[in-house]
Amino acid sequence: MRAFVLPSFGATPELVTVADPDPGPGEVQIAVAACGLNHADLLMIDGKYQEKPQLPITLGMEVAGTVTRLGASVDSLKVGDRVAAFPGTGGLADLCCVPAARCVPLPGGMSDVDAAAFQIAYGTSHLALVHRAALQEGETLLVLGAAGGVGLTAVELGARLGARVIAAARGADKLEIARNAGAHEVLDSDAPDLKDRLKAMGGVNVVYDAVGDPQFSAALRACRPGARVLVIGFAAGAVPQIPANYLLVKNITVHGLYWGGYLGFAPEVLTRSLADLFALHEAGGLHPHVSHRLPLEQAADGLELLRTRRSTGKVVITP
């Protein structure tokens, strides 16, 4: 089969031919129809991801496709089932093997592309806004990086939860996409007076930050007393340093959110969250935004779109 392989950290991934993977006990083999790209793939290439797998690896964290083989002791799925799955690695290939426990049967009306764009982006925002920040109806939610893979889902879910959503993104085109996803107000993140503009809008109750500094620092200083700040990622490359005295004076809480980490310490929380999200999608309540769909041969181009922040929503590779 074909696989998009990273031979060593910092190297250029290559599309190569490798042996088909065999499912181990408790695993299934999936014929990959679509694989969603994530900023974490870039961190993994650079050796900066929080989990460092043994190399070489096939990249690709989330997939959708059809079960083609069952490993020993698998009775929850059958050959021919359409599923979404979170393998963590291995998705940018014709076939991948995944623990059956990480597979979610797909609703009949959900496309493979939508499913591959769904789990990490919507899962991250749902856990962040509902489980960690407890976003309430009528509160003001600021989403930084609002047109990105996770940011756009935060805008959509925040609006569904009844919050007043302020979306910050770069450029008029991205701001229009955020507005179409449900943002009530939009701000160009390149503006030098982001903090002052947010304060003039009344400040914020919840900050959803997938970008990092300098936007994080501006947003922190526009927080209302009792605000909650969600640290999702650092797409801009700069990890913010948080002044603890500011948190104390304004009673601000900062939450870190690593979606995949829940598999290790509270998988039932993640499972319940995904069940709620798939039900919302089936009812027509969620609309994944995919700006680029590319074949496996162009996986490198897809990653470059993420690295240069030229995509909106998700980039999906379709082997």
Short mmCIF file of C-alpha atoms in Angstrom, two decimals:
data_model
loop_
_atom_site.label_atom_id
_atom_site.label_comp_id
_atom_site.label_asym_id
_atom_site.label_seq_id
_atom_site.Cartn_x
_atom_site.Cartn_y
_atom_site.Cartn_z
CA MET A 1 0.00 0.00 0.00
CA ARG A 2 0.98 3.68 -0.21
CA ALA A 3 1.86 5.57 2.97
CA PHE A 4 3.04 9.11 3.74
CA VAL A 5 6.01 8.33 6.00
CA LEU A 6 8.12 10.52 8.28
CA PRO A 7 11.59 8.86 8.47
CA SER A 8 13.05 11.13 11.18
CA PHE A 9 12.12 14.29 13.07
CA GLY A 10 12.72 17.37 10.97
CA ALA A 11 12.92 15.36 7.74
CA THR A 12 10.63 15.74 4.73
CA PRO A 13 7.86 13.10 4.77
CA GLU A 14 7.70 10.90 1.66
CA LEU A 15 5.02 8.90 -0.11
CA VAL A 16 6.36 5.34 -0.23
CA THR A 17 5.13 1.79 -0.75
CA VAL A 18 5.02 -0.37 2.39
CA ALA A 19 3.50 -3.69 3.44
CA ASP A 20 -0.19 -3.73 4.32
CA PRO A 21 -0.67 -3.54 8.12
CA ASP A 22 -2.20 -6.52 9.94
CA PRO A 23 -4.72 -5.79 12.73
CA GLY A 24 -3.60 -6.99 16.12
CA PRO A 25 -5.85 -8.22 18.94
CA GLY A 26 -8.63 -5.71 19.55
CA GLU A 27 -7.85 -3.82 16.34
CA VAL A 28 -9.53 -3.41 12.96
CA GLN A 29 -8.04 -2.66 9.56
CA ILE A 30 -9.66 0.27 7.76
CA ALA A 31 -9.59 1.15 4.08
CA VAL A 32 -8.99 4.89 4.42
CA ALA A 33 -11.41 7.03 2.44
CA ALA A 34 -10.40 10.35 4.02
CA CYS A 35 -7.84 11.62 6.52
CA GLY A 36 -8.05 14.99 8.25
CA LEU A 37 -4.88 17.04 8.66
CA ASN A 38 -4.11 18.83 11.91
CA HIS A 39 -1.60 21.34 13.23
CA ALA A 40 -0.37 18.51 15.44
CA ASP A 41 0.92 16.74 12.30
CA LEU A 42 3.29 19.67 11.76
CA LEU A 43 4.46 19.53 15.38
CA MET A 44 5.07 15.79 14.99
CA ILE A 45 7.20 16.36 11.88
CA ASP A 46 9.28 18.93 13.76
CA GLY A 47 9.65 16.69 16.82
CA LYS A 48 7.72 19.19 18.97
CA TYR A 49 4.52 17.23 19.59
CA GLN A 50 3.76 16.34 23.21
CA GLU A 51 3.95 12.64 22.34
CA LYS A 52 6.96 11.41 20.38
CA PRO A 53 6.25 8.14 18.58
CA GLN A 54 8.96 5.70 17.56
CA LEU A 55 10.14 6.48 14.03
CA PRO A 56 9.61 5.95 11.18
CA ILE A 57 5.87 6.60 11.29
CA THR A 58 3.04 7.12 8.86
CA LEU A 59 1.44 10.50 9.56
CA GLY A 60 -2.31 11.14 9.84
CA MET A 61 -4.25 11.39 13.10
CA GLU A 62 -7.95 11.01 12.19
CA VAL A 63 -9.61 8.99 9.45
CA ALA A 64 -12.88 7.79 8.02
CA GLY A 65 -13.35 4.66 5.95
CA THR A 66 -14.58 1.10 5.84
CA VAL A 67 -13.60 -1.81 8.07
CA THR A 68 -11.84 -4.45 5.92
CA ARG A 69 -10.42 -6.89 8.49
CA LEU A 70 -10.98 -7.72 12.17
CA GLY A 71 -8.32 -8.56 14.71
CA ALA A 72 -8.82 -11.19 17.39
CA SER A 73 -11.50 -10.50 20.03
CA VAL A 74 -13.27 -7.76 18.07
CA ASP A 75 -17.04 -8.18 18.24
CA SER A 76 -18.21 -4.56 18.28
CA LEU A 77 -17.68 -4.06 14.53
CA LYS A 78 -17.93 -6.12 11.36
CA VAL A 79 -16.31 -6.02 7.94
CA GLY A 80 -18.06 -3.43 5.79
CA ASP A 81 -18.91 -1.02 8.62
CA ARG A 82 -18.24 2.66 7.90
CA VAL A 83 -16.42 4.27 10.78
CA ALA A 84 -14.53 7.34 11.92
CA ALA A 85 -11.43 6.62 13.96
CA PHE A 86 -8.60 8.32 15.82
CA PRO A 87 -5.43 6.28 15.21
CA GLY A 88 -3.10 9.12 16.27
CA THR A 89 -0.72 8.11 13.48
CA GLY A 90 -1.07 5.96 10.35
CA GLY A 91 -4.01 7.68 8.66
CA LEU A 92 -2.22 9.05 5.58
CA ALA A 93 -2.22 5.70 3.81
CA ASP A 94 -4.46 3.37 1.84
CA LEU A 95 -4.98 1.20 4.94
CA CYS A 96 -4.53 1.69 8.67
CA CYS A 97 -5.08 -0.36 11.81
CA VAL A 98 -6.88 1.14 14.79
CA PRO A 99 -8.12 -0.17 18.15
CA ALA A 100 -11.81 -0.97 17.74
CA ALA A 101 -12.49 1.09 20.88
CA ARG A 102 -11.37 4.21 18.97
CA CYS A 103 -13.83 3.67 16.13
CA VAL A 104 -17.22 5.39 15.91
CA PRO A 105 -19.88 4.05 13.49
CA LEU A 106 -20.86 6.76 11.03
CA PRO A 107 -24.42 8.03 10.60
CA GLY A 108 -25.76 7.06 7.20
CA GLY A 109 -25.93 10.64 5.95
CA MET A 110 -22.39 11.61 6.96
CA SER A 111 -19.78 11.71 4.19
CA ASP A 112 -16.28 10.33 4.68
CA VAL A 113 -14.81 13.80 4.16
CA ASP A 114 -17.05 15.33 6.84
CA ALA A 115 -16.23 12.48 9.21
CA ALA A 116 -12.47 12.90 8.71
CA ALA A 117 -12.82 16.62 9.44
CA PHE A 118 -14.97 16.08 12.51
CA GLN A 119 -13.46 14.31 15.51
CA ILE A 120 -10.50 16.41 16.65
CA ALA A 121 -11.88 19.82 15.65
CA TYR A 122 -15.39 19.46 17.04
CA GLY A 123 -14.24 17.20 19.87
CA THR A 124 -11.68 19.75 21.07
CA SER A 125 -14.14 22.64 21.01
CA HIS A 126 -16.95 20.69 22.65
CA LEU A 127 -14.78 19.48 25.54
CA ALA A 128 -13.23 22.92 25.93
CA LEU A 129 -16.41 24.98 25.89
CA VAL A 130 -18.79 22.58 27.64
CA HIS A 131 -16.66 20.38 29.91
CA ARG A 132 -13.86 22.78 30.89
CA ALA A 133 -15.14 26.36 30.56
CA ALA A 134 -18.85 25.62 31.19
CA LEU A 135 -19.81 28.34 28.70
CA GLN A 136 -23.21 29.79 29.57
CA GLU A 137 -25.95 31.32 27.46
CA GLY A 138 -25.49 35.08 27.20
CA GLU A 139 -21.75 35.06 27.98
CA THR A 140 -19.22 36.56 25.57
CA LEU A 141 -16.87 34.06 23.90
CA LEU A 142 -13.74 35.26 22.08
CA VAL A 143 -12.30 32.79 19.55
CA LEU A 144 -8.72 33.47 18.41
CA GLY A 145 -7.79 31.81 15.12
CA ALA A 146 -11.51 31.67 14.39
CA ALA A 147 -11.21 30.47 10.78
CA GLY A 148 -8.84 27.58 11.55
CA GLY A 149 -9.58 23.89 11.98
CA VAL A 150 -10.60 24.03 15.64
CA GLY A 151 -11.43 27.74 15.81
CA LEU A 152 -14.26 27.55 13.33
CA THR A 153 -15.92 24.74 15.28
CA ALA A 154 -15.63 26.83 18.47
CA VAL A 155 -17.46 29.66 16.72
CA GLU A 156 -20.21 27.30 15.57
CA LEU A 157 -20.62 25.51 18.90
CA GLY A 158 -20.40 28.73 20.91
CA ALA A 159 -23.24 30.23 18.92
CA ARG A 160 -25.31 27.06 19.37
CA LEU A 161 -24.76 27.30 23.15
CA GLY A 162 -26.24 30.79 23.14
CA ALA A 163 -23.05 32.78 23.66
CA ARG A 164 -22.24 36.09 22.02
CA VAL A 165 -19.33 35.06 19.82
CA ILE A 166 -16.51 37.43 18.85
CA ALA A 167 -14.31 35.90 16.14
CA ALA A 168 -10.74 37.09 15.58
CA ALA A 169 -9.01 36.02 12.36
CA ARG A 170 -6.65 37.39 9.74
CA GLY A 171 -8.20 39.15 6.74
CA ALA A 172 -11.67 39.86 5.39
CA ASP A 173 -12.15 36.48 3.70
CA LYS A 174 -11.50 34.52 6.91
CA LEU A 175 -13.67 36.87 8.94
CA GLU A 176 -16.55 36.30 6.53
CA ILE A 177 -16.18 32.53 6.94
CA ALA A 178 -16.30 32.96 10.73
CA ARG A 179 -19.38 35.16 10.44
CA ASN A 180 -21.08 32.51 8.30
CA ALA A 181 -20.30 29.94 11.02
CA GLY A 182 -22.23 31.98 13.58
CA ALA A 183 -19.96 34.77 14.85
CA HIS A 184 -21.91 37.80 16.00
CA GLU A 185 -18.95 40.17 15.74
CA VAL A 186 -15.57 39.87 14.01
CA LEU A 187 -12.15 41.46 14.54
CA ASP A 188 -9.06 41.39 12.34
CA SER A 189 -6.36 39.80 14.49
CA ASP A 190 -3.65 41.82 12.73
CA ALA A 191 -5.05 45.05 14.16
CA PRO A 192 -2.58 46.54 16.68
CA ASP A 193 -5.27 47.52 19.19
CA LEU A 194 -6.91 44.13 19.80
CA LYS A 195 -6.99 44.54 23.60
CA ASP A 196 -8.55 48.02 23.43
CA ARG A 197 -11.13 46.95 20.85
CA LEU A 198 -12.15 43.98 23.00
CA LYS A 199 -12.48 46.17 26.07
CA ALA A 200 -14.60 48.63 24.09
CA MET A 201 -16.90 45.69 23.24
CA GLY A 202 -17.39 44.99 26.95
CA GLY A 203 -14.64 42.44 27.54
CA VAL A 204 -14.96 38.66 27.41
CA ASN A 205 -16.03 35.82 29.69
CA VAL A 206 -14.32 32.96 27.85
CA VAL A 207 -11.24 33.03 25.60
CA TYR A 208 -10.64 30.14 23.19
CA ASP A 209 -7.03 30.39 22.03
CA ALA A 210 -5.49 28.12 19.41
CA VAL A 211 -2.98 30.79 18.34
CA GLY A 212 -0.71 31.88 21.20
CA ASP A 213 1.09 35.17 21.70
CA PRO A 214 0.71 38.07 21.06
CA GLN A 215 -3.06 37.54 20.70
CA PHE A 216 -3.24 35.56 23.95
CA SER A 217 -1.78 38.44 25.98
CA ALA A 218 -4.17 40.96 24.42
CA ALA A 219 -7.17 38.72 25.10
CA LEU A 220 -6.10 38.03 28.70
CA ARG A 221 -6.07 41.74 29.43
CA ALA A 222 -9.56 42.11 28.02
CA CYS A 223 -11.02 39.44 30.30
CA ARG A 224 -13.85 40.25 32.66
CA PRO A 225 -13.54 39.23 36.33
CA GLY A 226 -14.14 35.50 36.68
CA ALA A 227 -13.24 34.75 33.06
CA ARG A 228 -12.03 31.37 31.81
CA VAL A 229 -9.17 31.10 29.32
CA LEU A 230 -8.81 27.96 27.19
CA VAL A 231 -5.31 27.15 25.95
CA ILE A 232 -5.81 25.01 22.83
CA GLY A 233 -2.58 25.45 20.86
CA PHE A 234 0.09 27.75 19.53
CA ALA A 235 -0.42 28.06 15.77
CA ALA A 236 1.47 31.37 15.75
CA GLY A 237 4.50 29.61 17.22
CA ALA A 238 4.93 31.69 20.39
CA VAL A 239 3.96 30.07 23.71
CA PRO A 240 2.58 32.79 26.02
CA GLN A 241 3.92 33.36 29.52
CA ILE A 242 1.01 33.88 31.90
CA PRO A 243 1.32 36.51 34.66
CA ALA A 244 -0.06 34.79 37.75
CA ASN A 245 -0.72 38.09 39.51
CA TYR A 246 -3.17 39.06 36.78
CA LEU A 247 -5.05 35.81 37.25
CA LEU A 248 -5.25 36.47 40.98
CA VAL A 249 -6.51 40.05 40.77
CA LYS A 250 -9.28 39.27 38.25
CA ASN A 251 -10.12 35.73 39.45
CA ILE A 252 -9.31 34.29 36.03
CA THR A 253 -9.01 30.53 35.46
CA VAL A 254 -6.76 29.09 32.74
CA HIS A 255 -7.57 25.63 31.33
CA GLY A 256 -5.26 23.58 29.13
CA LEU A 257 -7.06 21.30 26.67
CA TYR A 258 -5.35 18.39 24.89
CA TRP A 259 -8.16 16.37 23.30
CA GLY A 260 -6.17 13.19 22.68
CA GLY A 261 -4.96 13.15 26.27
CA TYR A 262 -8.43 12.18 27.45
CA LEU A 263 -7.88 8.72 25.98
CA GLY A 264 -5.33 8.13 28.72
CA PHE A 265 -7.15 9.39 31.82
CA ALA A 266 -10.88 9.89 31.08
CA PRO A 267 -11.87 8.18 27.82
CA GLU A 268 -15.52 8.08 28.86
CA VAL A 269 -15.65 11.90 28.77
CA LEU A 270 -14.37 11.92 25.21
CA THR A 271 -16.76 9.13 24.19
CA ARG A 272 -19.81 10.96 25.57
CA SER A 273 -18.71 14.17 23.88
CA LEU A 274 -18.36 12.50 20.47
CA ALA A 275 -21.73 10.79 20.85
CA ASP A 276 -23.37 14.19 21.48
CA LEU A 277 -21.57 15.70 18.49
CA PHE A 278 -22.46 12.94 16.03
CA ALA A 279 -26.09 13.21 17.15
CA LEU A 280 -26.00 16.96 16.50
CA HIS A 281 -24.55 16.39 13.04
CA GLU A 282 -27.16 13.75 12.22
CA ALA A 283 -29.89 16.21 13.23
CA GLY A 284 -28.44 18.79 10.84
CA GLY A 285 -27.00 20.99 13.57
CA LEU A 286 -23.30 20.96 12.62
CA HIS A 287 -21.68 21.76 9.30
CA PRO A 288 -17.97 20.90 8.93
CA HIS A 289 -16.07 23.39 6.78
CA VAL A 290 -13.43 21.82 4.51
CA SER A 291 -11.48 24.32 2.44
CA HIS A 292 -9.26 21.81 0.60
CA ARG A 293 -9.67 18.16 -0.46
CA LEU A 294 -6.49 16.69 -1.91
CA PRO A 295 -5.32 13.22 -3.05
CA LEU A 296 -2.69 11.32 -1.08
CA GLU A 297 -0.05 12.37 -3.62
CA GLN A 298 -0.58 15.98 -2.47
CA ALA A 299 -0.42 15.36 1.29
CA ALA A 300 2.70 17.54 1.49
CA ASP A 301 0.81 20.39 -0.18
CA GLY A 302 -1.97 20.00 2.39
CA LEU A 303 0.47 20.25 5.27
CA GLU A 304 2.01 23.35 3.71
CA LEU A 305 -1.44 24.96 3.60
CA LEU A 306 -1.62 24.45 7.37
CA ARG A 307 1.93 25.64 7.98
CA THR A 308 1.37 28.88 6.05
CA ARG A 309 -2.16 29.32 7.48
CA ARG A 310 -3.69 29.54 4.00
CA SER A 311 -6.48 27.06 4.71
CA THR A 312 -9.77 27.61 6.52
CA GLY A 313 -11.57 24.98 8.53
CA LYS A 314 -10.03 21.62 7.66
CA VAL A 315 -7.78 20.17 4.98
CA VAL A 316 -8.73 16.58 4.12
CA ILE A 317 -6.68 14.03 2.19
CA THR A 318 -8.63 11.41 0.20
CA PRO A 319 -6.60 8.30 -0.67
#
